[in-house]
Amino acid sequence: MTETDFIPSAYSKTLETGKVTWESPSNIALVKYWGKKENQIPANPSISFTLNNCKTITELSYRTKESDTDFSFEVYLDGEKKDDFKPKIETFLKRIHVYLPFLKNYHFKIETSNTFPHSSGIASSASGMSALALCFMSMEKQLKPKMTTNYFNQKASFLARLGSGSACRSLEGDIIVWGQTDAISGSSDLYGTKYPYQVHENFKDYQDTILLVDKGEKQVSSTVGHNLMHAHPYAENRFKQAHENLEKLKPILESGDLNKFIALMESEALTLHAMMMTSMPYFILMKPNTLEIINKIWSFRERTGLHIGFTLDAGANVHVLYPKKEANVILDFIKNELVAYCQNEQYICDQIGFGANQL
Ligand code: DP6
C-alpha cells in the first residue's frame, strides 16, 4: 500500500447527522520509535505490546454544515470544553483531509475521556488519536459500505499515525510493528501491522504495572525530542540498532527466553533516554525516583531470579513488565517496595491487550 491508496474515490452514499463511539488503548513500545522524517514517517521500526486497561473513549457527533471552507469542531474532556486541545486536532485534520475529503462538510463534537488520570503523565496521544481516527473511519465506512475490514484497519492506523506516530500501534493487538524493516515481513512505515511470527506462551497475559513517578508536564515534548534526532551524533547507529533489535527479538519471542527479553527491553529504554541526554540541547526526563525504582528492580531480580523488567517512555514513569505466572510475588514487591517512589503512591495495573472496540 502507498499513501495514494488511501485517497478515496467519490463516495456512493451521503450522511447527514449521527454519532460514533470508539474506545482505543495505549501501547508500550519494546523497541522504541524515536526520530522521524517528514509526514510522520518513522526513522526506525518499533514494536509494542498493546495495553488493555489504559484507554481513551471518544464519541464523535457530526452534522452537515453549509460552508465547506474550514474545519469546524469542539472538543470536550470529561464533559469539560477543552479549547487547548484544538490546535493539535486542527493539525491532525489538516494532515488527514486529503484522505477523508468529507471532513470540511461537517461540524464535529468530539467528547473524550480516559480510563487513566489525565494528569498522570501517561501519554494519551496514542489512545486518543487512534480512537479519533477510528471514529472518522466509521463515518467513511458508512459513506463506502463495501469497504473491507482489512482496509478499514489499515487506513485507521494510517490516519492515527498522522495524529501521533505511536497511535498507529494501538488499534489492534497484541503485538504490533510499525516501520519498514527486513526483519518483519509486511511491516510498513505507513501503518502498524500485527507481529506475524510465533509468540511463546510466556508473553500471553504479560503484565505491565505503570508506576506514576512524576505527573507534571514534561519539559520537552515528544515532537521536540524526535526532531532533535536530526542533527544527533549517534542517530544513524541508533536507527541501525533498532532494526537489529527487531531481528534479535524474533527468536526471543518464539522461544520465550525471558532473560534475553528483559535485557533487550531495558537496553532499549535506556538507549531512548541516552539519546535525549546526548542531543543538543540535551535533556533528562528521568527523575531520582525513576532511578531508585530501576535499582530496586535490579536487586530484586538478582535476589529472586524472577523475571521482572522495566521500560520507559519519554517521561519519568516506569513500566514494570513481567509474566502473569510470576504476578503474585512481583505485585507484592511492587506494592511493598516500589509504590513509595510514586507520586501520591499512584500506579496502574495493566496487561497486554487486543486493541480498539467500537461501542
Ligand atoms: C518514546 O508517538 O508521542 O513513546 O509522533 O510526535 O506524536 P509523535 O510522537 P509519539 O512518540 C512516542 C515515542 C515513545 C516511544 C514509542 O512509543 O515508540
mmCIF file of C-alpha atoms and ligand atoms in Angstrom:
data_model
loop_
_atom_site.group_PDB
_atom_site.id
_atom_site.type_symbol
_atom_site.label_atom_id
_atom_site.label_comp_id
_atom_site.label_asym_id
_atom_site.label_seq_id
_atom_site.Cartn_x
_atom_site.Cartn_y
_atom_site.Cartn_z
ATOM 1 C CA MET A 1 0.000 0.000 0.000
ATOM 2 C CA THR A 2 1.118 3.557 -0.676
ATOM 3 C CA GLU A 3 -0.233 6.903 0.506
ATOM 4 C CA THR A 4 -2.346 7.341 -2.618
ATOM 5 C CA ASP A 5 -4.173 4.054 -1.962
ATOM 6 C CA PHE A 6 -5.820 5.809 0.981
ATOM 7 C CA ILE A 7 -7.253 8.648 -1.098
ATOM 8 C CA PRO A 8 -10.865 7.655 -1.729
ATOM 9 C CA SER A 9 -12.766 7.880 -4.976
ATOM 10 C CA ALA A 10 -16.194 9.553 -4.857
ATOM 11 C CA TYR A 11 -18.494 8.327 -2.113
ATOM 12 C CA SER A 12 -21.573 6.353 -3.097
ATOM 13 C CA LYS A 13 -23.668 7.439 -0.073
ATOM 14 C CA THR A 14 -24.326 10.590 1.905
ATOM 15 C CA LEU A 15 -24.613 11.156 5.648
ATOM 16 C CA GLU A 16 -26.500 13.899 7.490
ATOM 17 C CA THR A 17 -26.058 13.584 11.222
ATOM 18 C CA GLY A 18 -25.000 10.841 13.554
ATOM 19 C CA LYS A 19 -22.715 9.647 16.269
ATOM 20 C CA VAL A 20 -19.967 7.011 16.538
ATOM 21 C CA THR A 21 -18.017 5.893 19.588
ATOM 22 C CA TRP A 22 -14.755 4.017 19.895
ATOM 23 C CA GLU A 23 -12.509 3.029 22.755
ATOM 24 C CA SER A 24 -8.850 2.601 21.988
ATOM 25 C CA PRO A 25 -5.953 1.595 24.234
ATOM 26 C CA SER A 26 -2.480 2.912 24.855
ATOM 27 C CA ASN A 27 0.551 0.790 23.972
ATOM 28 C CA ILE A 28 4.034 0.296 25.353
ATOM 29 C CA ALA A 29 6.979 0.048 22.960
ATOM 30 C CA LEU A 30 9.659 -2.602 23.434
ATOM 31 C CA VAL A 31 11.817 -1.302 20.577
ATOM 32 C CA LYS A 32 11.308 2.456 20.606
ATOM 33 C CA TYR A 33 10.273 4.938 17.940
ATOM 34 C CA TRP A 34 12.484 7.983 18.426
ATOM 35 C CA GLY A 35 13.214 10.132 15.404
ATOM 36 C CA LYS A 36 11.025 10.783 12.377
ATOM 37 C CA LYS A 37 11.122 12.073 8.823
ATOM 38 C CA GLU A 38 8.580 14.301 7.129
ATOM 39 C CA ASN A 39 4.926 13.254 7.147
ATOM 40 C CA GLN A 40 5.220 11.179 10.292
ATOM 41 C CA ILE A 41 7.483 8.566 8.722
ATOM 42 C CA PRO A 42 9.498 6.865 11.472
ATOM 43 C CA ALA A 43 13.283 6.949 11.301
ATOM 44 C CA ASN A 44 13.365 3.377 12.585
ATOM 45 C CA PRO A 45 10.991 0.455 13.117
ATOM 46 C CA SER A 46 9.357 -0.090 16.508
ATOM 47 C CA ILE A 47 7.327 -2.821 18.188
ATOM 48 C CA SER A 48 4.882 -2.626 21.076
ATOM 49 C CA PHE A 49 2.556 -4.508 23.355
ATOM 50 C CA THR A 50 -0.967 -3.149 23.091
ATOM 51 C CA LEU A 51 -2.326 -2.379 26.560
ATOM 52 C CA ASN A 52 -5.717 -3.366 27.896
ATOM 53 C CA ASN A 53 -6.847 -1.006 30.651
ATOM 54 C CA CYS A 54 -5.361 2.374 29.754
ATOM 55 C CA LYS A 55 -7.867 3.557 27.177
ATOM 56 C CA THR A 56 -9.456 6.622 25.637
ATOM 57 C CA ILE A 57 -13.171 6.591 24.884
ATOM 58 C CA THR A 58 -14.192 9.030 22.153
ATOM 59 C CA GLU A 59 -17.665 9.871 20.962
ATOM 60 C CA LEU A 60 -17.823 11.757 17.687
ATOM 61 C CA SER A 61 -21.089 13.528 16.822
ATOM 62 C CA TYR A 62 -21.390 15.003 13.345
ATOM 63 C CA ARG A 63 -23.835 17.133 11.428
ATOM 64 C CA THR A 64 -23.573 18.543 7.942
ATOM 65 C CA LYS A 65 -22.918 22.271 7.620
ATOM 66 C CA GLU A 66 -23.403 24.867 4.885
ATOM 67 C CA SER A 67 -19.921 26.030 4.098
ATOM 68 C CA ASP A 68 -17.047 23.630 3.445
ATOM 69 C CA THR A 69 -14.169 26.110 3.583
ATOM 70 C CA ASP A 70 -12.948 25.370 7.147
ATOM 71 C CA PHE A 71 -12.835 22.656 9.744
ATOM 72 C CA SER A 72 -15.419 23.117 12.442
ATOM 73 C CA PHE A 73 -15.281 21.219 15.729
ATOM 74 C CA GLU A 74 -15.455 21.446 19.509
ATOM 75 C CA VAL A 75 -13.626 19.202 21.988
ATOM 76 C CA TYR A 76 -14.606 18.062 25.467
ATOM 77 C CA LEU A 77 -12.628 16.081 28.033
ATOM 78 C CA ASP A 78 -14.767 14.515 30.756
ATOM 79 C CA GLY A 79 -17.609 16.827 29.788
ATOM 80 C CA GLU A 80 -15.484 19.971 30.005
ATOM 81 C CA LYS A 81 -14.758 22.092 26.942
ATOM 82 C CA LYS A 82 -11.055 21.925 26.079
ATOM 83 C CA ASP A 83 -10.038 24.645 23.648
ATOM 84 C CA ASP A 84 -6.361 23.936 24.388
ATOM 85 C CA PHE A 85 -6.761 20.543 22.641
ATOM 86 C CA LYS A 86 -7.904 22.245 19.444
ATOM 87 C CA PRO A 87 -4.561 23.142 17.791
ATOM 88 C CA LYS A 88 -3.342 19.525 17.899
ATOM 89 C CA ILE A 89 -6.641 18.273 16.468
ATOM 90 C CA GLU A 90 -6.663 21.013 13.809
ATOM 91 C CA THR A 91 -3.164 19.889 12.726
ATOM 92 C CA PHE A 92 -4.427 16.319 12.618
ATOM 93 C CA LEU A 93 -7.450 17.293 10.492
ATOM 94 C CA LYS A 94 -5.236 19.218 8.067
ATOM 95 C CA ARG A 95 -2.961 16.202 7.669
ATOM 96 C CA ILE A 96 -5.769 13.727 7.059
ATOM 97 C CA HIS A 97 -8.095 15.908 4.973
ATOM 98 C CA VAL A 98 -6.722 14.636 1.655
ATOM 99 C CA TYR A 99 -7.561 11.080 2.778
ATOM 100 C CA LEU A 100 -11.003 11.983 4.192
ATOM 101 C CA PRO A 101 -12.277 14.743 1.893
ATOM 102 C CA PHE A 102 -15.658 14.890 3.693
ATOM 103 C CA LEU A 103 -14.172 16.422 6.853
ATOM 104 C CA LYS A 104 -14.954 20.039 5.981
ATOM 105 C CA ASN A 105 -18.590 19.217 5.251
ATOM 106 C CA TYR A 106 -19.421 18.554 8.896
ATOM 107 C CA HIS A 107 -19.411 20.165 12.281
ATOM 108 C CA PHE A 108 -17.960 17.759 14.853
ATOM 109 C CA LYS A 109 -18.411 17.436 18.566
ATOM 110 C CA ILE A 110 -15.580 15.337 19.992
ATOM 111 C CA GLU A 111 -16.272 14.077 23.512
ATOM 112 C CA THR A 112 -13.456 12.153 25.060
ATOM 113 C CA SER A 113 -12.447 10.608 28.366
ATOM 114 C CA ASN A 114 -9.572 8.455 29.571
ATOM 115 C CA THR A 115 -9.644 5.497 31.934
ATOM 116 C CA PHE A 116 -6.394 6.761 33.464
ATOM 117 C CA PRO A 117 -5.967 10.093 35.238
ATOM 118 C CA HIS A 118 -5.415 12.826 32.664
ATOM 119 C CA SER A 119 -2.538 14.395 34.531
ATOM 120 C CA SER A 120 -0.873 11.038 35.209
ATOM 121 C CA GLY A 121 1.922 11.710 32.761
ATOM 122 C CA ILE A 122 0.662 8.755 30.701
ATOM 123 C CA ALA A 123 0.632 9.818 27.090
ATOM 124 C CA SER A 124 -2.943 9.932 25.912
ATOM 125 C CA SER A 125 -1.919 10.742 22.339
ATOM 126 C CA ALA A 126 -1.680 7.074 21.268
ATOM 127 C CA SER A 127 -5.090 6.100 22.635
ATOM 128 C CA GLY A 128 -6.671 9.478 21.847
ATOM 129 C CA MET A 129 -5.539 9.811 18.248
ATOM 130 C CA SER A 130 -6.325 6.182 17.448
ATOM 131 C CA ALA A 131 -9.832 6.500 18.912
ATOM 132 C CA LEU A 132 -10.498 9.638 16.862
ATOM 133 C CA ALA A 133 -9.084 8.089 13.673
ATOM 134 C CA LEU A 134 -11.407 5.109 14.182
ATOM 135 C CA CYS A 135 -14.427 7.392 14.617
ATOM 136 C CA PHE A 136 -13.638 9.113 11.296
ATOM 137 C CA MET A 137 -13.191 5.721 9.650
ATOM 138 C CA SER A 138 -16.608 4.626 10.922
ATOM 139 C CA MET A 139 -18.034 7.654 9.137
ATOM 140 C CA GLU A 140 -16.168 6.769 5.954
ATOM 141 C CA LYS A 141 -17.366 3.186 6.218
ATOM 142 C CA GLN A 142 -20.951 4.488 6.142
ATOM 143 C CA LEU A 143 -20.115 6.523 3.053
ATOM 144 C CA LYS A 144 -18.475 3.486 1.453
ATOM 145 C CA PRO A 145 -20.282 0.438 2.821
ATOM 146 C CA LYS A 146 -18.301 -2.028 0.712
ATOM 147 C CA MET A 147 -15.035 -1.209 2.478
ATOM 148 C CA THR A 148 -13.237 -4.346 3.704
ATOM 149 C CA THR A 149 -12.249 -4.814 7.354
ATOM 150 C CA ASN A 150 -8.622 -5.061 6.324
ATOM 151 C CA TYR A 151 -8.743 -1.709 4.521
ATOM 152 C CA PHE A 152 -10.648 -0.154 7.435
ATOM 153 C CA ASN A 153 -7.998 -1.232 9.946
ATOM 154 C CA GLN A 154 -5.049 -0.302 7.753
ATOM 155 C CA LYS A 155 -6.420 3.115 6.942
ATOM 156 C CA ALA A 156 -7.424 3.775 10.571
ATOM 157 C CA SER A 157 -3.838 3.016 11.625
ATOM 158 C CA PHE A 158 -2.503 5.120 8.738
ATOM 159 C CA LEU A 159 -4.626 8.094 9.870
ATOM 160 C CA ALA A 160 -3.802 7.585 13.560
ATOM 161 C CA ARG A 161 -0.103 7.769 12.644
ATOM 162 C CA LEU A 162 -0.687 11.222 11.188
ATOM 163 C CA GLY A 163 -2.080 12.287 14.573
ATOM 164 C CA SER A 164 0.708 10.749 16.636
ATOM 165 C CA GLY A 165 3.224 8.174 15.446
ATOM 166 C CA SER A 166 2.807 5.700 18.287
ATOM 167 C CA ALA A 167 -1.002 5.866 17.880
ATOM 168 C CA CYS A 168 -0.801 3.679 14.774
ATOM 169 C CA ARG A 169 0.244 0.788 17.059
ATOM 170 C CA SER A 170 -2.868 0.991 19.282
ATOM 171 C CA LEU A 171 -5.702 -0.244 17.077
ATOM 172 C CA GLU A 172 -5.065 -3.939 17.191
ATOM 173 C CA GLY A 173 -3.175 -6.334 19.428
ATOM 174 C CA ASP A 174 -1.462 -7.956 20.943
ATOM 175 C CA ILE A 175 1.960 -7.167 19.442
ATOM 176 C CA ILE A 176 2.250 -4.520 16.740
ATOM 177 C CA VAL A 177 5.118 -3.475 14.482
ATOM 178 C CA TRP A 178 5.404 -0.077 12.816
ATOM 179 C CA GLY A 179 8.171 0.915 10.419
ATOM 180 C CA GLN A 180 9.528 -0.939 7.412
ATOM 181 C CA THR A 181 12.237 -3.434 8.304
ATOM 182 C CA ASP A 182 13.545 -6.535 6.562
ATOM 183 C CA ALA A 183 13.267 -8.289 9.924
ATOM 184 C CA ILE A 184 9.456 -8.315 9.821
ATOM 185 C CA SER A 185 7.532 -9.320 6.748
ATOM 186 C CA GLY A 186 4.654 -6.983 5.847
ATOM 187 C CA SER A 187 5.987 -4.143 8.021
ATOM 188 C CA SER A 188 5.279 -0.633 6.776
ATOM 189 C CA ASP A 189 6.247 2.955 7.538
ATOM 190 C CA LEU A 190 2.652 3.964 6.882
ATOM 191 C CA TYR A 191 0.712 1.902 9.440
ATOM 192 C CA GLY A 192 1.052 -0.675 12.174
ATOM 193 C CA THR A 193 0.842 -4.385 11.370
ATOM 194 C CA LYS A 194 0.313 -7.387 13.601
ATOM 195 C CA TYR A 195 3.524 -9.173 14.549
ATOM 196 C CA PRO A 196 3.361 -12.122 12.140
ATOM 197 C CA TYR A 197 5.567 -14.764 13.769
ATOM 198 C CA GLN A 198 5.188 -17.281 16.535
ATOM 199 C CA VAL A 199 4.980 -15.983 20.095
ATOM 200 C CA HIS A 200 5.675 -18.134 23.170
ATOM 201 C CA GLU A 201 3.087 -18.691 25.924
ATOM 202 C CA ASN A 202 5.271 -16.641 28.294
ATOM 203 C CA PHE A 203 4.174 -13.473 26.512
ATOM 204 C CA LYS A 204 0.444 -14.137 26.669
ATOM 205 C CA ASP A 205 -1.124 -12.134 29.508
ATOM 206 C CA TYR A 206 2.122 -10.224 30.035
ATOM 207 C CA GLN A 207 1.675 -7.702 32.851
ATOM 208 C CA ASP A 208 2.538 -4.003 32.835
ATOM 209 C CA THR A 209 2.315 -2.127 36.118
ATOM 210 C CA ILE A 210 2.805 1.554 35.441
ATOM 211 C CA LEU A 211 4.434 3.452 38.287
ATOM 212 C CA LEU A 212 3.464 7.113 38.190
ATOM 213 C CA VAL A 213 6.670 8.743 39.331
ATOM 214 C CA ASP A 214 6.013 12.227 38.074
ATOM 215 C CA LYS A 215 2.753 13.587 36.849
ATOM 216 C CA GLY A 216 3.991 17.036 35.914
ATOM 217 C CA GLU A 217 4.103 18.448 32.398
ATOM 218 C CA LYS A 218 7.085 17.097 30.506
ATOM 219 C CA GLN A 219 9.688 19.795 29.985
ATOM 220 C CA VAL A 220 10.333 18.528 26.440
ATOM 221 C CA SER A 221 7.539 17.189 24.211
ATOM 222 C CA SER A 222 7.983 14.003 22.164
ATOM 223 C CA THR A 223 7.744 16.044 18.981
ATOM 224 C CA VAL A 224 10.695 18.215 20.005
ATOM 225 C CA GLY A 225 12.601 15.126 21.107
ATOM 226 C CA HIS A 226 12.017 13.368 17.776
ATOM 227 C CA ASN A 227 13.297 16.436 15.929
ATOM 228 C CA LEU A 228 16.480 16.516 17.971
ATOM 229 C CA MET A 229 17.429 13.202 16.345
ATOM 230 C CA HIS A 230 18.029 15.113 13.101
ATOM 231 C CA ALA A 231 21.407 16.542 13.977
ATOM 232 C CA HIS A 232 22.167 13.911 16.570
ATOM 233 C CA PRO A 233 25.698 12.467 16.622
ATOM 234 C CA TYR A 234 24.507 8.914 17.354
ATOM 235 C CA ALA A 235 21.323 8.886 15.249
ATOM 236 C CA GLU A 236 22.463 6.630 12.411
ATOM 237 C CA ASN A 237 23.782 3.965 14.772
ATOM 238 C CA ARG A 238 20.652 4.156 16.857
ATOM 239 C CA PHE A 239 18.396 3.650 13.836
ATOM 240 C CA LYS A 240 20.521 0.690 12.738
ATOM 241 C CA GLN A 241 20.366 -0.770 16.233
ATOM 242 C CA ALA A 242 16.552 -0.636 16.222
ATOM 243 C CA HIS A 243 16.490 -2.798 13.060
ATOM 244 C CA GLU A 244 18.942 -5.208 14.694
ATOM 245 C CA ASN A 245 16.930 -5.357 17.899
ATOM 246 C CA LEU A 246 13.799 -6.261 15.980
ATOM 247 C CA GLU A 247 15.725 -9.075 14.339
ATOM 248 C CA LYS A 248 17.020 -10.218 17.757
ATOM 249 C CA LEU A 249 13.555 -10.099 19.276
ATOM 250 C CA LYS A 250 12.155 -12.727 16.882
ATOM 251 C CA PRO A 251 13.899 -15.794 18.387
ATOM 252 C CA ILE A 252 13.301 -14.365 21.874
ATOM 253 C CA LEU A 253 9.552 -14.060 21.325
ATOM 254 C CA GLU A 254 9.484 -17.518 19.783
ATOM 255 C CA SER A 255 11.468 -19.322 22.484
ATOM 256 C CA GLY A 256 10.080 -17.383 25.452
ATOM 257 C CA ASP A 257 13.573 -16.524 26.723
ATOM 258 C CA LEU A 258 12.584 -14.006 29.391
ATOM 259 C CA ASN A 259 16.127 -13.070 30.426
ATOM 260 C CA LYS A 260 17.037 -12.088 26.889
ATOM 261 C CA PHE A 261 13.695 -10.332 26.513
ATOM 262 C CA ILE A 262 14.309 -8.225 29.606
ATOM 263 C CA ALA A 263 17.863 -7.368 28.531
ATOM 264 C CA LEU A 264 16.694 -6.149 25.143
ATOM 265 C CA MET A 265 13.743 -4.196 26.542
ATOM 266 C CA GLU A 266 15.747 -2.461 29.276
ATOM 267 C CA SER A 267 18.569 -1.644 26.884
ATOM 268 C CA GLU A 268 16.039 -0.051 24.517
ATOM 269 C CA ALA A 269 14.571 2.059 27.347
ATOM 270 C CA LEU A 270 17.956 3.302 28.481
ATOM 271 C CA THR A 271 19.067 3.921 24.893
ATOM 272 C CA LEU A 272 15.979 6.085 24.353
ATOM 273 C CA HIS A 273 16.906 8.191 27.364
ATOM 274 C CA ALA A 274 20.573 8.189 26.347
ATOM 275 C CA MET A 275 19.503 9.750 23.036
ATOM 276 C CA MET A 276 17.772 12.518 24.989
ATOM 277 C CA MET A 277 20.802 13.088 27.185
ATOM 278 C CA THR A 278 23.136 13.269 24.188
ATOM 279 C CA SER A 279 21.076 15.528 21.932
ATOM 280 C CA MET A 280 21.748 19.249 21.626
ATOM 281 C CA PRO A 281 20.049 20.750 23.530
ATOM 282 C CA TYR A 282 20.240 17.812 25.952
ATOM 283 C CA PHE A 283 17.598 16.941 28.498
ATOM 284 C CA ILE A 284 16.792 14.402 31.197
ATOM 285 C CA LEU A 285 13.270 13.106 31.683
ATOM 286 C CA MET A 286 14.076 10.533 34.375
ATOM 287 C CA LYS A 287 13.667 11.681 37.971
ATOM 288 C CA PRO A 288 15.635 10.493 41.019
ATOM 289 C CA ASN A 289 12.780 8.118 41.863
ATOM 290 C CA THR A 290 12.939 6.614 38.363
ATOM 291 C CA LEU A 291 16.496 5.531 39.149
ATOM 292 C CA GLU A 292 15.579 4.366 42.653
ATOM 293 C CA ILE A 293 12.937 2.098 41.125
ATOM 294 C CA ILE A 294 15.292 0.767 38.443
ATOM 295 C CA ASN A 295 17.914 -0.116 41.046
ATOM 296 C CA LYS A 296 15.325 -1.793 43.278
ATOM 297 C CA ILE A 297 14.083 -3.850 40.324
ATOM 298 C CA TRP A 298 17.602 -4.953 39.507
ATOM 299 C CA SER A 299 18.427 -6.042 43.056
ATOM 300 C CA PHE A 300 15.075 -7.831 43.467
ATOM 301 C CA ARG A 301 15.681 -9.675 40.191
ATOM 302 C CA GLU A 302 19.175 -10.637 41.297
ATOM 303 C CA ARG A 303 17.884 -11.839 44.677
ATOM 304 C CA THR A 304 14.849 -13.818 43.472
ATOM 305 C CA GLY A 305 15.629 -14.852 39.917
ATOM 306 C CA LEU A 306 12.137 -13.651 38.958
ATOM 307 C CA HIS A 307 11.537 -12.158 35.514
ATOM 308 C CA ILE A 308 10.778 -8.568 36.326
ATOM 309 C CA GLY A 309 11.987 -5.875 33.925
ATOM 310 C CA PHE A 310 11.236 -2.286 33.092
ATOM 311 C CA THR A 311 10.800 0.027 30.190
ATOM 312 C CA LEU A 312 10.355 3.791 29.983
ATOM 313 C CA ASP A 313 8.539 6.146 27.652
ATOM 314 C CA ALA A 314 9.505 9.750 27.101
ATOM 315 C CA GLY A 315 8.935 10.596 30.757
ATOM 316 C CA ALA A 316 9.773 9.666 34.341
ATOM 317 C CA ASN A 317 7.163 6.930 34.792
ATOM 318 C CA VAL A 318 8.332 3.327 34.917
ATOM 319 C CA HIS A 319 6.532 0.473 33.179
ATOM 320 C CA VAL A 320 7.252 -2.714 35.129
ATOM 321 C CA LEU A 321 6.780 -5.744 32.891
ATOM 322 C CA TYR A 322 6.551 -9.376 33.990
ATOM 323 C CA PRO A 323 4.878 -12.665 33.069
ATOM 324 C CA LYS A 324 1.479 -13.441 34.556
ATOM 325 C CA LYS A 325 2.699 -16.618 36.251
ATOM 326 C CA GLU A 326 5.043 -14.576 38.464
ATOM 327 C CA ALA A 327 2.499 -11.849 39.134
ATOM 328 C CA ASN A 328 1.643 -12.628 42.773
ATOM 329 C CA VAL A 329 5.138 -12.256 44.200
ATOM 330 C CA ILE A 330 6.104 -9.411 41.893
ATOM 331 C CA LEU A 331 2.976 -7.386 42.643
ATOM 332 C CA ASP A 332 3.658 -7.760 46.376
ATOM 333 C CA PHE A 333 7.176 -6.474 45.792
ATOM 334 C CA ILE A 334 5.833 -3.544 43.759
ATOM 335 C CA LYS A 335 3.335 -2.614 46.475
ATOM 336 C CA ASN A 336 5.791 -3.052 49.329
ATOM 337 C CA GLU A 337 8.898 -1.531 47.828
ATOM 338 C CA LEU A 338 8.241 0.480 44.686
ATOM 339 C CA VAL A 339 4.961 2.299 45.188
ATOM 340 C CA ALA A 340 6.589 4.513 47.830
ATOM 341 C CA TYR A 341 8.551 6.154 44.988
ATOM 342 C CA CYS A 342 5.393 7.084 43.077
ATOM 343 C CA GLN A 343 3.746 10.468 43.276
ATOM 344 C CA ASN A 344 0.867 10.074 45.760
ATOM 345 C CA GLU A 345 1.634 6.319 45.657
ATOM 346 C CA GLN A 346 -0.224 6.092 42.326
ATOM 347 C CA TYR A 347 0.189 3.177 39.954
ATOM 348 C CA ILE A 348 -1.893 1.442 37.297
ATOM 349 C CA CYS A 349 -2.140 -2.303 36.749
ATOM 350 C CA ASP A 350 -2.385 -3.131 33.083
ATOM 351 C CA GLN A 351 -1.619 -6.042 30.798
ATOM 352 C CA ILE A 352 -1.246 -6.909 27.152
ATOM 353 C CA GLY A 353 -4.479 -6.317 25.220
ATOM 354 C CA PHE A 354 -6.103 -6.786 21.859
ATOM 355 C CA GLY A 355 -6.895 -3.338 20.542
ATOM 356 C CA ALA A 356 -9.751 -0.953 19.980
ATOM 357 C CA ASN A 357 -13.506 -1.618 20.111
ATOM 358 C CA GLN A 358 -16.488 0.177 18.686
ATOM 359 C CA LEU A 359 -19.057 0.938 21.398
HETATM 360 C C1 DP6 B 1 9.056 7.480 23.490
HETATM 361 O O1 DP6 B 1 4.140 8.955 19.161
HETATM 362 O O2 DP6 B 1 4.231 10.568 21.085
HETATM 363 O O3 DP6 B 1 6.809 6.761 23.374
HETATM 364 O O4 DP6 B 1 4.636 11.112 16.526
HETATM 365 O O5 DP6 B 1 5.424 13.196 17.644
HETATM 366 O O6 DP6 B 1 3.219 12.196 18.301
HETATM 367 P P1 DP6 B 1 4.628 11.943 17.795
HETATM 368 O O7 DP6 B 1 5.391 11.135 18.928
HETATM 369 P P2 DP6 B 1 4.898 9.991 19.899
HETATM 370 O O8 DP6 B 1 6.320 9.394 20.347
HETATM 371 C C2 DP6 B 1 6.387 8.381 21.282
HETATM 372 C C3 DP6 B 1 7.752 7.926 21.473
HETATM 373 C C4 DP6 B 1 7.966 6.945 22.593
HETATM 374 C C5 DP6 B 1 8.438 5.611 22.039
HETATM 375 C C6 DP6 B 1 7.409 4.740 21.376
HETATM 376 O O9 DP6 B 1 6.238 4.756 21.759
HETATM 377 O O10 DP6 B 1 7.815 4.023 20.440
#
